[in-house]
Amino acid sequence: MDLELFDRRFVNFSTRLYHEVLDCRMRPFADGIQGFRRMARDVAQTLGKTIQFEVQGESTPVDREILERLKAP
């Protein structure tokens, strides 16, 4: 009986720890696209065009590594 209780507690703890670690790696999508608006605006001005730059899902959590790759492809 004690072993089963230990097992349940250990699984519960390890699951919570796993999710905490994942949450630490996640950042809002908006953090990775900060420079995109300016870049799009500058390119449009260079080409003599007008644009409307709209991003949906800026608050969506994304892994930090993916955001870093977006900043420096």
XYZ file of C-alpha atoms in Angstrom, residues 1-60:
60
model
C 0.000 0.000 0.000
C 2.806 2.443 0.831
C 4.515 1.673 -2.445
C 1.332 2.475 -4.409
C 0.952 5.787 -2.554
C 4.584 6.644 -3.239
C 4.126 5.769 -6.912
C 1.049 8.000 -7.259
C 2.761 10.894 -5.528
C 5.895 10.482 -7.603
C 3.921 10.407 -10.874
C 1.939 13.452 -9.783
C 5.098 15.338 -8.819
C 6.985 14.433 -11.997
C 4.006 15.440 -14.167
C 3.758 18.828 -12.422
C 7.514 19.351 -12.746
C 7.403 18.499 -16.463
C 4.636 21.043 -17.078
C 6.444 23.730 -15.067
C 9.601 23.240 -17.132
C 7.590 23.506 -20.356
C 5.878 26.660 -19.121
C 9.286 28.218 -18.398
C 10.295 27.743 -22.032
C 7.135 29.289 -23.444
C 6.922 32.968 -24.431
C 4.143 34.933 -26.138
C 4.338 34.843 -29.952
C 4.449 38.663 -29.942
C 7.963 38.487 -28.418
C 9.294 36.893 -31.605
C 7.774 39.257 -34.154
C 8.512 42.658 -32.665
C 10.588 43.785 -35.625
C 8.253 42.467 -38.331
C 5.950 45.510 -38.322
C 8.814 47.906 -38.900
C 10.410 45.661 -41.519
C 7.123 45.352 -43.425
C 6.518 49.095 -43.200
C 10.052 49.898 -44.433
C 9.785 47.491 -47.371
C 6.391 48.912 -48.309
C 7.745 52.468 -48.222
C 10.718 51.462 -50.357
C 8.349 49.979 -52.937
C 5.922 52.895 -52.726
C 3.150 50.665 -51.414
C 0.783 50.842 -48.482
C 0.230 47.841 -46.279
C -1.834 46.784 -43.344
C 0.190 44.482 -41.129
C -2.007 42.445 -38.812
C -0.989 39.609 -36.543
C -3.462 37.351 -34.801
C -2.554 35.175 -31.872
C 0.123 37.414 -30.383
C -0.557 35.995 -26.923
C -0.213 32.376 -28.088
